[in-house]
Structure formats: structure tokens, C-alpha cells
């Protein structure tokens, strides 16, 4: 999927089978230590064991390991802990390449051998199905996860927070888990090398030029976040300064140094996101230097990527994911297809050479403009994209008499909007493909979709090695 960075809230009530058992009453406190055997791993990559029947979540622990665990959180129905000492070590435990892998998100599985990471992701899909139990789930063909030959140096975008230490040192990195304490990342094994080269050079420039760095506590300063994105197949690199205001002190000197020291950078932008907020991106984006976008090539097509445009973080596996989606859809000449949550059109345009007509929609106007521009730039005349929610636009098309032969959906982590599922069931296309980035919401959505469709297979794809994240392509067909 390629769409604009957005923060859509489409949570809905699901069909989860809740555990009605009363939580055991135990006397335990933070700092207490006890031995624990890890029974399995949870959806976020943490180890799960049981202390007096109470679930204990332990980041960094692996299945079948035995550890002395120190309690860090006491909740009504569960405990959180950290490893104090390992008494029995998994044969699949490996040494992480990144020394900070246990401090920040995005490296939850770097201590687990890669073949076992792939098994874990397949198991997570199965666990999610078991939890929500869509129709016929025990008979689903859940296929082995498709991984990478080299599961490192794959991320095409680094999005790092920027802060200044008490002694005036500029740092750029990620927040420590469950905090706003910044962990400086001078290296990062999962990033494409060029993104880190540019990132560290920018940090040096900010330090040398004494550019005001954002202070979250006092809501002062300017530079909040640095974003560096590289196009793997064109060598374009874009830099975005996300700032607390439109002001960017020493901008002229900064741009001169970028041009002189970082010739690989082809686009420099500024995104304005004022005040304290949990959102990374603001609504206003300014063009500072070079082109206003970069271009990436996927499957023989060229795609324009604006600053806020979302593209899968793993270019090599994106090709694998989209190839699996095309195979699952099995579109035939003369058939029509809807690309829901279309973003800049990557999936739909890859189907245009076979389809009679491709239609898509997205809620971000800039994304729709890019999708239509990408169609024109690639000489594609049978694809059209509109602004609006999938459920609203598809309903309008249905009223006008358009009923697609196939629909492909690639929703955010929150899953499909309930109204959209009702619309899909009403339109009832012959073919339906669901591209999921969250096994839990996938399983929940399948409860509804399997009322009218059967699941032919689920093919998981490892888009983010070393993390617990898992993507999956689901082929559905009419019952």
C-alpha cells in the first residue's frame, strides 16, 4: 500500500471472544522477582509466562526460556516484567547487531534467529485466528512466511526525533519504550545505509549551526524531527525538517551545506507541526530546495512520493507483497477492480495492464492527486482515483450502476471500517483480496467477511525483519 501519512481513527467494535474468567488475585509488587518459564510469544514479540495463573509479559524473552523475572508493572489482569537473569537460554537466541535493540521499538526480535522470526510471524496469524475464530478458521491454509535472504539494511525511511542534551549535544533517534526519553542512534542495522549517512550528517550540521532544537518540556525551539527517505531504485533521497513553526533559523546556511556535503539529496522539504502533539506530521509542508518529491520505481512503474506520502518501508519485499496480491486477485482481461485505501495508486496501477478499469479512492486529496498523476505519468488511461472514504465512494458507484468484479483492500492497522465491510458484502464482488498489516484486526474482520466469503489461503510476508510486525495477503472468494 502507498498512501499519505494519516491518523485515521476507524476503531470499531469487533467480534472478539472475551475471556470471562476472573483474574486471579495474587499478592505481588513492583520489584519482586520470581522464576518464570516462557510458554509462548505474544503479538508484540514479548515472551509470555504465568505466575500463579497470572499472565506475565516479558520483552526480550523467548519461548521455552527459563528466567528470573523482575516485576515492572502490576495491572488487574496481567504483570509486566524484565529479565533479571536467564537460567535456561533458547538455542535460537542470537546476539543483536544493535546495542540499543532492547531499548527502543523496531527491534523486538533482533535477538531471535531469522528462520524462527519467520515461524513466529506465521504463528501470530494462527494465534489471531484462534482468538477471533472466523468461520472455518481451523481449516485455513496459512502458508509459511516469505522472508528475505538478508534481513538487514532494508528500511527506506528514517524518521528520528531530535533533541538536545543538557550539555548541548544534538541527538537524533527513537524514544525508549514507554517513555519520551530519546535514545541516540548513531547506527542502525535495519536502515538503508544512505539514510543513516544523511541523518548523521544533518545532526552534525544542526550542531555546528546551532539551530534551535525542540524542547518538549517547555514547548520551545524549532526542529522536532528529521525524516530521510531514499528511493531504492532511482537513488533519489529526500530530507524533511519537521518544525515547531515556519521559522527555520540558519536555513540558508543549512541548505548550502546540504547541497555541498550531501549531493545524493535531491529534495529538501519542511513540515510545520506546532505545539505539543502526539502526531509526527503537521498539515503544512513547505518546499525548501531541489525537487518537491522523489520518484521510486516498483514493478516497472514510476511513482512520485511527496513528503507525507506513505510507501512500504521495505522496497524489496514490497515487490514480493504486491506480486502475491496480484496472484491472489487473479484478475482476468476485461474485469474491473476497485483499489480501496489506494493512496498514491501503487497497487491499482500495477493491475491496470490486465484490468478493463481500475478505480480507487483515498481520504487524502494530495494522495488522490498523486495517484492520478502517477497514472498519467505511466501512460495508464484506464485508472481513476477519487477523494472520499471507501464506503462512501463505493456506495455512490453502486448507485450509479458500477459493480466491480474484484476488490483489493489494504487498510491501516485498525482494520476495515465496519461500513465498508457492509458495502463490500452488498456489492459482493467475485474476487476479494485483503492485504493486512495487523493479524489481530485481520482475524476480527474475517469474522464478518466469512459470512459471504471463504478464505482460500493466507500468505504472510515479512516486510519488517527484526520486528514483530507481520503483513499478510488473504485470498477470498464467494461461497
mmCIF file of N, CA, C and O in Angstrom, residues 122-209:
data_model
loop_
_atom_site.group_PDB
_atom_site.id
_atom_site.type_symbol
_atom_site.label_atom_id
_atom_site.label_comp_id
_atom_site.label_asym_id
_atom_site.label_seq_id
_atom_site.Cartn_x
_atom_site.Cartn_y
_atom_site.Cartn_z
ATOM 1 N N UNK A 122 4.186 -16.461 11.224
ATOM 2 C CA UNK A 122 3.122 -17.379 10.813
ATOM 3 C C UNK A 122 2.272 -17.768 12.019
ATOM 4 O O UNK A 122 1.034 -17.831 11.940
ATOM 5 N N UNK A 123 2.935 -18.022 13.152
ATOM 6 C CA UNK A 123 2.213 -18.407 14.367
ATOM 7 C C UNK A 123 1.325 -17.274 14.867
ATOM 8 O O UNK A 123 0.237 -17.531 15.420
ATOM 9 N N UNK A 124 1.768 -16.032 14.711
ATOM 10 C CA UNK A 124 0.958 -14.900 15.151
ATOM 11 C C UNK A 124 -0.342 -14.827 14.370
ATOM 12 O O UNK A 124 -1.409 -14.517 14.909
ATOM 13 N N UNK A 125 -0.277 -15.121 13.075
ATOM 14 C CA UNK A 125 -1.507 -15.177 12.273
ATOM 15 C C UNK A 125 -2.435 -16.252 12.827
ATOM 16 O O UNK A 125 -3.636 -16.033 13.015
ATOM 17 N N UNK A 126 -1.881 -17.414 13.128
ATOM 18 C CA UNK A 126 -2.700 -18.509 13.671
ATOM 19 C C UNK A 126 -3.283 -18.149 15.038
ATOM 20 O O UNK A 126 -4.443 -18.460 15.332
ATOM 21 N N UNK A 127 -2.456 -17.520 15.891
ATOM 22 C CA UNK A 127 -2.949 -17.107 17.212
ATOM 23 C C UNK A 127 -4.130 -16.145 17.079
ATOM 24 O O UNK A 127 -5.114 -16.231 17.823
ATOM 25 N N UNK A 128 -4.023 -15.213 16.137
ATOM 26 C CA UNK A 128 -5.096 -14.234 15.948
ATOM 27 C C UNK A 128 -6.374 -14.908 15.468
ATOM 28 O O UNK A 128 -7.482 -14.571 15.911
ATOM 29 N N UNK A 129 -6.239 -15.868 14.568
ATOM 30 C CA UNK A 129 -7.413 -16.613 14.096
ATOM 31 C C UNK A 129 -8.048 -17.385 15.245
ATOM 32 O O UNK A 129 -9.282 -17.415 15.379
ATOM 33 N N UNK A 130 -7.241 -17.993 16.081
ATOM 34 C CA UNK A 130 -7.749 -18.749 17.223
ATOM 35 C C UNK A 130 -8.481 -17.832 18.193
ATOM 36 O O UNK A 130 -9.494 -18.209 18.799
ATOM 37 N N UNK A 131 -7.999 -16.610 18.318
ATOM 38 C CA UNK A 131 -8.607 -15.664 19.255
ATOM 39 C C UNK A 131 -9.987 -15.196 18.789
ATOM 40 O O UNK A 131 -10.921 -15.128 19.573
ATOM 41 N N UNK A 132 -10.126 -14.899 17.480
ATOM 42 C CA UNK A 132 -11.398 -14.351 16.977
ATOM 43 C C UNK A 132 -12.279 -15.399 16.314
ATOM 44 O O UNK A 132 -13.478 -15.197 16.165
ATOM 45 N N UNK A 133 -11.687 -16.501 15.861
ATOM 46 C CA UNK A 133 -12.414 -17.644 15.339
ATOM 47 C C UNK A 133 -13.407 -17.318 14.220
ATOM 48 O O UNK A 133 -14.607 -17.566 14.336
ATOM 49 N N UNK A 134 -12.909 -16.754 13.098
ATOM 50 C CA UNK A 134 -13.795 -16.591 11.940
ATOM 51 C C UNK A 134 -14.225 -17.951 11.401
ATOM 52 O O UNK A 134 -13.591 -18.982 11.691
ATOM 53 N N UNK A 135 -15.246 -17.957 10.635
ATOM 54 C CA UNK A 135 -15.848 -19.193 10.137
ATOM 55 C C UNK A 135 -14.813 -20.067 9.421
ATOM 56 O O UNK A 135 -14.120 -19.620 8.515
ATOM 57 N N UNK A 136 -14.707 -21.317 9.840
ATOM 58 C CA UNK A 136 -13.830 -22.286 9.196
ATOM 59 C C UNK A 136 -12.352 -22.080 9.448
ATOM 60 O O UNK A 136 -11.520 -22.686 8.753
ATOM 61 N N UNK A 137 -11.976 -21.284 10.468
ATOM 62 C CA UNK A 137 -10.574 -20.885 10.634
ATOM 63 C C UNK A 137 -9.622 -22.058 10.845
ATOM 64 O O UNK A 137 -8.446 -21.981 10.484
ATOM 65 N N UNK A 138 -10.102 -23.143 11.411
ATOM 66 C CA UNK A 138 -9.211 -24.276 11.686
ATOM 67 C C UNK A 138 -8.712 -24.946 10.403
ATOM 68 O O UNK A 138 -7.690 -25.650 10.424
ATOM 69 N N UNK A 139 -9.422 -24.713 9.311
ATOM 70 C CA UNK A 139 -9.046 -25.340 8.039
ATOM 71 C C UNK A 139 -8.332 -24.382 7.094
ATOM 72 O O UNK A 139 -8.051 -24.749 5.944
ATOM 73 N N UNK A 140 -8.011 -23.158 7.545
ATOM 74 C CA UNK A 140 -7.364 -22.201 6.658
ATOM 75 C C UNK A 140 -5.960 -22.684 6.266
ATOM 76 O O UNK A 140 -5.230 -23.256 7.090
ATOM 77 N N UNK A 141 -5.600 -22.418 5.033
ATOM 78 C CA UNK A 141 -4.251 -22.678 4.533
ATOM 79 C C UNK A 141 -3.383 -21.466 4.881
ATOM 80 O O UNK A 141 -3.356 -20.482 4.141
ATOM 81 N N UNK A 142 -2.702 -21.532 6.027
ATOM 82 C CA UNK A 142 -1.823 -20.445 6.464
ATOM 83 C C UNK A 142 -0.411 -20.809 6.029
ATOM 84 O O UNK A 142 0.231 -21.681 6.614
ATOM 85 N N UNK A 143 0.074 -20.126 5.020
ATOM 86 C CA UNK A 143 1.314 -20.522 4.375
ATOM 87 C C UNK A 143 2.547 -19.958 5.089
ATOM 88 O O UNK A 143 2.465 -18.922 5.760
ATOM 89 N N UNK A 144 3.697 -20.644 4.937
ATOM 90 C CA UNK A 144 4.929 -20.160 5.578
ATOM 91 C C UNK A 144 5.257 -18.734 5.139
ATOM 92 O O UNK A 144 5.047 -18.353 3.979
ATOM 93 N N UNK A 145 5.779 -17.947 6.068
ATOM 94 C CA UNK A 145 6.090 -16.550 5.814
ATOM 95 C C UNK A 145 7.221 -16.414 4.804
ATOM 96 O O UNK A 145 8.237 -17.105 4.885
ATOM 97 N N UNK A 146 7.035 -15.509 3.848
ATOM 98 C CA UNK A 146 8.059 -15.228 2.841
ATOM 99 C C UNK A 146 9.019 -14.188 3.399
ATOM 100 O O UNK A 146 8.628 -13.058 3.688
ATOM 101 N N UNK A 147 10.277 -14.582 3.576
ATOM 102 C CA UNK A 147 11.256 -13.695 4.175
ATOM 103 C C UNK A 147 12.292 -13.200 3.187
ATOM 104 O O UNK A 147 12.172 -13.365 1.973
ATOM 105 N N UNK A 148 13.355 -12.590 3.737
ATOM 106 C CA UNK A 148 14.428 -12.014 2.940
ATOM 107 C C UNK A 148 15.689 -12.875 3.034
ATOM 108 O O UNK A 148 15.916 -13.538 4.050
ATOM 109 N N UNK A 149 16.505 -12.830 1.989
ATOM 110 C CA UNK A 149 17.802 -13.501 2.047
ATOM 111 C C UNK A 149 18.709 -12.799 3.059
ATOM 112 O O UNK A 149 19.444 -13.448 3.804
ATOM 113 N N UNK A 150 18.664 -11.467 3.068
ATOM 114 C CA UNK A 150 19.441 -10.675 4.021
ATOM 115 C C UNK A 150 18.488 -9.720 4.734
ATOM 116 O O UNK A 150 18.111 -8.695 4.177
ATOM 117 N N UNK A 151 18.070 -10.045 5.955
ATOM 118 C CA UNK A 151 17.028 -9.264 6.640
ATOM 119 C C UNK A 151 17.545 -8.023 7.355
ATOM 120 O O UNK A 151 17.112 -7.700 8.458
ATOM 121 N N UNK A 152 18.472 -7.318 6.736
ATOM 122 C CA UNK A 152 19.014 -6.079 7.295
ATOM 123 C C UNK A 152 19.098 -5.025 6.198
ATOM 124 O O UNK A 152 18.940 -5.320 5.016
ATOM 125 N N UNK A 153 19.363 -3.771 6.602
ATOM 126 C CA UNK A 153 19.601 -2.652 5.672
ATOM 127 C C UNK A 153 18.473 -2.484 4.664
ATOM 128 O O UNK A 153 18.710 -2.169 3.506
ATOM 129 N N UNK A 154 17.225 -2.687 5.106
ATOM 130 C CA UNK A 154 16.097 -2.657 4.178
ATOM 131 C C UNK A 154 15.226 -1.409 4.287
ATOM 132 O O UNK A 154 14.501 -1.070 3.348
ATOM 133 N N UNK A 155 15.251 -0.713 5.422
ATOM 134 C CA UNK A 155 14.300 0.387 5.635
ATOM 135 C C UNK A 155 14.680 1.605 4.799
ATOM 136 O O UNK A 155 15.801 2.102 4.881
ATOM 137 N N UNK A 156 13.718 2.071 4.003
ATOM 138 C CA UNK A 156 13.997 3.191 3.106
ATOM 139 C C UNK A 156 13.732 4.555 3.742
ATOM 140 O O UNK A 156 13.968 5.581 3.105
ATOM 141 N N UNK A 157 13.244 4.557 4.983
ATOM 142 C CA UNK A 157 12.956 5.842 5.639
ATOM 143 C C UNK A 157 13.379 5.802 7.097
ATOM 144 O O UNK A 157 13.048 4.875 7.828
ATOM 145 N N UNK A 158 14.123 6.831 7.507
ATOM 146 C CA UNK A 158 14.461 7.036 8.918
ATOM 147 C C UNK A 158 13.693 8.261 9.392
ATOM 148 O O UNK A 158 13.795 9.337 8.795
ATOM 149 N N UNK A 159 12.925 8.100 10.437
ATOM 150 C CA UNK A 159 12.103 9.190 10.997
ATOM 151 C C UNK A 159 12.483 9.310 12.464
ATOM 152 O O UNK A 159 11.960 8.602 13.310
ATOM 153 N N UNK A 160 13.439 10.184 12.758
ATOM 154 C CA UNK A 160 14.037 10.253 14.080
ATOM 155 C C UNK A 160 13.678 11.561 14.784
ATOM 156 O O UNK A 160 13.712 12.641 14.181
ATOM 157 N N UNK A 161 13.349 11.442 16.062
ATOM 158 C CA UNK A 161 13.138 12.622 16.897
ATOM 159 C C UNK A 161 14.495 13.302 17.143
ATOM 160 O O UNK A 161 15.531 12.639 17.193
ATOM 161 N N UNK A 162 14.458 14.620 17.296
ATOM 162 C CA UNK A 162 15.686 15.389 17.538
ATOM 163 C C UNK A 162 15.550 16.132 18.861
ATOM 164 O O UNK A 162 14.541 16.798 19.106
ATOM 165 N N UNK A 163 16.551 15.996 19.710
ATOM 166 C CA UNK A 163 16.558 16.701 20.987
ATOM 167 C C UNK A 163 17.992 17.122 21.310
ATOM 168 O O UNK A 163 18.960 16.640 20.702
ATOM 169 N N UNK A 164 18.145 17.987 22.319
ATOM 170 C CA UNK A 164 19.467 18.439 22.751
ATOM 171 C C UNK A 164 19.654 18.049 24.209
ATOM 172 O O UNK A 164 18.773 18.242 25.039
ATOM 173 N N UNK A 165 20.808 17.487 24.519
ATOM 174 C CA UNK A 165 21.105 17.066 25.884
ATOM 175 C C UNK A 165 21.454 18.277 26.743
ATOM 176 O O UNK A 165 21.618 19.393 26.250
ATOM 177 N N UNK A 166 21.579 18.043 28.034
ATOM 178 C CA UNK A 166 21.890 19.125 28.971
ATOM 179 C C UNK A 166 23.213 19.803 28.641
ATOM 180 O O UNK A 166 23.396 20.996 28.891
ATOM 181 N N UNK A 167 24.147 19.041 28.064
ATOM 182 C CA UNK A 167 25.440 19.639 27.726
ATOM 183 C C UNK A 167 25.475 20.235 26.326
ATOM 184 O O UNK A 167 26.534 20.628 25.835
ATOM 185 N N UNK A 168 24.297 20.283 25.650
ATOM 186 C CA UNK A 168 24.204 20.949 24.355
ATOM 187 C C UNK A 168 24.441 20.053 23.151
ATOM 188 O O UNK A 168 24.507 20.558 22.021
ATOM 189 N N UNK A 169 24.528 18.742 23.346
ATOM 190 C CA UNK A 169 24.751 17.823 22.229
ATOM 191 C C UNK A 169 23.437 17.508 21.526
ATOM 192 O O UNK A 169 22.454 17.124 22.166
ATOM 193 N N UNK A 170 23.413 17.672 20.208
ATOM 194 C CA UNK A 170 22.222 17.348 19.420
ATOM 195 C C UNK A 170 22.185 15.838 19.176
ATOM 196 O O UNK A 170 23.179 15.236 18.761
ATOM 197 N N UNK A 171 21.053 15.244 19.454
ATOM 198 C CA UNK A 171 20.871 13.811 19.246
ATOM 199 C C UNK A 171 19.658 13.568 18.365
ATOM 200 O O UNK A 171 18.700 14.357 18.369
ATOM 201 N N UNK A 172 19.699 12.465 17.623
ATOM 202 C CA UNK A 172 18.567 12.063 16.788
ATOM 203 C C UNK A 172 18.377 10.562 16.930
ATOM 204 O O UNK A 172 19.330 9.791 16.771
ATOM 205 N N UNK A 173 17.163 10.157 17.241
ATOM 206 C CA UNK A 173 16.914 8.732 17.414
ATOM 207 C C UNK A 173 15.463 8.450 17.717
ATOM 208 O O UNK A 173 14.561 9.165 17.260
ATOM 209 N N UNK A 174 15.234 7.420 18.515
ATOM 210 C CA UNK A 174 13.891 6.977 18.859
ATOM 211 C C UNK A 174 13.703 7.034 20.370
ATOM 212 O O UNK A 174 14.662 7.002 21.127
ATOM 213 N N UNK A 175 12.444 7.110 20.784
ATOM 214 C CA UNK A 175 12.144 7.112 22.210
ATOM 215 C C UNK A 175 12.333 5.717 22.793
ATOM 216 O O UNK A 175 12.009 4.709 22.165
ATOM 217 N N UNK A 176 12.840 5.666 24.009
ATOM 218 C CA UNK A 176 12.877 4.405 24.739
ATOM 219 C C UNK A 176 11.448 3.921 24.949
ATOM 220 O O UNK A 176 10.504 4.720 25.019
ATOM 221 N N UNK A 177 11.278 2.613 25.033
ATOM 222 C CA UNK A 177 9.946 2.032 25.191
ATOM 223 C C UNK A 177 9.208 2.651 26.381
ATOM 224 O O UNK A 177 9.776 2.815 27.462
ATOM 225 N N UNK A 178 7.950 3.015 26.152
ATOM 226 C CA UNK A 178 7.049 3.543 27.179
ATOM 227 C C UNK A 178 7.601 4.803 27.854
ATOM 228 O O UNK A 178 7.445 5.004 29.060
ATOM 229 N N UNK A 179 8.268 5.653 27.065
ATOM 230 C CA UNK A 179 8.800 6.893 27.621
ATOM 231 C C UNK A 179 9.010 7.904 26.506
ATOM 232 O O UNK A 179 8.821 7.596 25.321
ATOM 233 N N UNK A 180 9.392 9.109 26.879
ATOM 234 C CA UNK A 180 9.827 10.114 25.925
ATOM 235 C C UNK A 180 11.301 10.431 26.132
ATOM 236 O O UNK A 180 11.763 11.534 25.859
ATOM 237 N N UNK A 181 12.040 9.432 26.614
ATOM 238 C CA UNK A 181 13.487 9.560 26.753
ATOM 239 C C UNK A 181 14.124 9.150 25.437
ATOM 240 O O UNK A 181 13.975 8.002 24.996
ATOM 241 N N UNK A 182 14.852 10.083 24.813
ATOM 242 C CA UNK A 182 15.410 9.815 23.498
ATOM 243 C C UNK A 182 16.660 8.940 23.594
ATOM 244 O O UNK A 182 17.538 9.172 24.418
ATOM 245 N N UNK A 183 16.721 7.932 22.724
ATOM 246 C CA UNK A 183 17.916 7.103 22.582
ATOM 247 C C UNK A 183 18.584 7.498 21.271
ATOM 248 O O UNK A 183 18.003 7.316 20.185
ATOM 249 N N UNK A 184 19.780 8.059 21.355
ATOM 250 C CA UNK A 184 20.512 8.486 20.159
ATOM 251 C C UNK A 184 20.919 7.262 19.344
ATOM 252 O O UNK A 184 21.383 6.262 19.897
ATOM 253 N N UNK A 185 20.716 7.328 18.024
ATOM 254 C CA UNK A 185 21.031 6.191 17.155
ATOM 255 C C UNK A 185 22.104 6.594 16.139
ATOM 256 O O UNK A 185 21.787 7.018 15.027
ATOM 257 N N UNK A 186 23.367 6.471 16.496
ATOM 258 C CA UNK A 186 24.428 6.775 15.530
ATOM 259 C C UNK A 186 24.517 5.746 14.408
ATOM 260 O O UNK A 186 25.012 6.033 13.320
ATOM 261 N N UNK A 187 24.045 4.535 14.672
ATOM 262 C CA UNK A 187 23.987 3.484 13.655
ATOM 263 C C UNK A 187 22.631 2.797 13.755
ATOM 264 O O UNK A 187 21.939 2.891 14.760
ATOM 265 N N UNK A 188 22.263 2.065 12.711
ATOM 266 C CA UNK A 188 21.004 1.313 12.726
ATOM 267 C C UNK A 188 21.060 0.265 11.631
ATOM 268 O O UNK A 188 21.035 0.594 10.440
ATOM 269 N N UNK A 189 21.149 -0.992 12.013
ATOM 270 C CA UNK A 189 21.419 -2.060 11.055
ATOM 271 C C UNK A 189 20.268 -2.330 10.090
ATOM 272 O O UNK A 189 20.486 -2.926 9.036
ATOM 273 N N UNK A 190 19.049 -1.928 10.434
ATOM 274 C CA UNK A 190 17.924 -2.214 9.547
ATOM 275 C C UNK A 190 17.658 -1.093 8.548
ATOM 276 O O UNK A 190 16.852 -1.242 7.646
ATOM 277 N N UNK A 191 18.330 0.034 8.705
ATOM 278 C CA UNK A 191 18.163 1.143 7.771
ATOM 279 C C UNK A 191 19.043 0.959 6.537
ATOM 280 O O UNK A 191 20.152 0.434 6.622
ATOM 281 N N UNK A 192 18.538 1.409 5.371
ATOM 282 C CA UNK A 192 19.412 1.511 4.212
ATOM 283 C C UNK A 192 20.568 2.442 4.578
ATOM 284 O O UNK A 192 20.353 3.506 5.158
ATOM 285 N N UNK A 193 21.806 2.074 4.280
ATOM 286 C CA UNK A 193 22.955 2.870 4.715
ATOM 287 C C UNK A 193 22.876 4.347 4.353
ATOM 288 O O UNK A 193 23.278 5.200 5.151
ATOM 289 N N UNK A 194 22.348 4.672 3.183
ATOM 290 C CA UNK A 194 22.309 6.083 2.777
ATOM 291 C C UNK A 194 21.436 6.907 3.716
ATOM 292 O O UNK A 194 21.725 8.080 3.968
ATOM 293 N N UNK A 195 20.383 6.320 4.274
ATOM 294 C CA UNK A 195 19.518 7.096 5.167
ATOM 295 C C UNK A 195 20.264 7.492 6.435
ATOM 296 O O UNK A 195 20.095 8.595 6.950
ATOM 297 N N UNK A 196 21.109 6.600 6.934
ATOM 298 C CA UNK A 196 21.869 6.914 8.140
ATOM 299 C C UNK A 196 23.023 7.860 7.852
ATOM 300 O O UNK A 196 23.358 8.728 8.672
ATOM 301 N N UNK A 197 23.639 7.727 6.689
ATOM 302 C CA UNK A 197 24.699 8.667 6.298
ATOM 303 C C UNK A 197 24.162 10.089 6.272
ATOM 304 O O UNK A 197 24.768 11.015 6.823
ATOM 305 N N UNK A 198 23.011 10.260 5.643
ATOM 306 C CA UNK A 198 22.399 11.590 5.560
ATOM 307 C C UNK A 198 21.935 12.058 6.935
ATOM 308 O O UNK A 198 22.148 13.207 7.321
ATOM 309 N N UNK A 199 21.327 11.167 7.702
ATOM 310 C CA UNK A 199 20.811 11.529 9.029
ATOM 311 C C UNK A 199 21.927 12.059 9.929
ATOM 312 O O UNK A 199 21.797 13.111 10.572
ATOM 313 N N UNK A 200 23.034 11.340 10.007
ATOM 314 C CA UNK A 200 24.111 11.760 10.905
ATOM 315 C C UNK A 200 24.783 13.033 10.421
ATOM 316 O O UNK A 200 25.225 13.864 11.224
ATOM 317 N N UNK A 201 24.853 13.231 9.107
ATOM 318 C CA UNK A 201 25.402 14.483 8.582
ATOM 319 C C UNK A 201 24.499 15.661 8.955
ATOM 320 O O UNK A 201 24.990 16.748 9.302
ATOM 321 N N UNK A 202 23.183 15.459 8.896
ATOM 322 C CA UNK A 202 22.243 16.521 9.271
ATOM 323 C C UNK A 202 22.380 16.873 10.750
ATOM 324 O O UNK A 202 22.315 18.057 11.122
ATOM 325 N N UNK A 203 22.572 15.876 11.600
ATOM 326 C CA UNK A 203 22.760 16.132 13.028
ATOM 327 C C UNK A 203 23.991 17.001 13.253
ATOM 328 O O UNK A 203 23.965 17.963 14.038
ATOM 329 N N UNK A 204 25.071 16.693 12.551
ATOM 330 C CA UNK A 204 26.293 17.499 12.660
ATOM 331 C C UNK A 204 26.045 18.940 12.219
ATOM 332 O O UNK A 204 26.515 19.892 12.859
ATOM 333 N N UNK A 205 25.316 19.111 11.132
ATOM 334 C CA UNK A 205 25.010 20.454 10.642
ATOM 335 C C UNK A 205 24.178 21.245 11.646
ATOM 336 O O UNK A 205 24.441 22.430 11.907
ATOM 337 N N UNK A 206 23.165 20.607 12.226
ATOM 338 C CA UNK A 206 22.339 21.282 13.222
ATOM 339 C C UNK A 206 23.184 21.702 14.418
ATOM 340 O O UNK A 206 23.007 22.789 14.982
ATOM 341 N N UNK A 207 24.118 20.834 14.803
ATOM 342 C CA UNK A 207 25.021 21.142 15.923
ATOM 343 C C UNK A 207 25.943 22.308 15.575
ATOM 344 O O UNK A 207 26.071 23.279 16.343
ATOM 345 N N UNK A 208 26.565 22.236 14.414
ATOM 346 C CA UNK A 208 27.527 23.263 14.020
ATOM 347 C C UNK A 208 26.881 24.628 13.867
ATOM 348 O O UNK A 208 27.479 25.660 14.234
ATOM 349 N N UNK A 209 25.669 24.663 13.304
ATOM 350 C CA UNK A 209 24.986 25.927 13.038
ATOM 351 C C UNK A 209 24.162 26.422 14.218
ATOM 352 O O UNK A 209 23.558 27.498 14.147
#
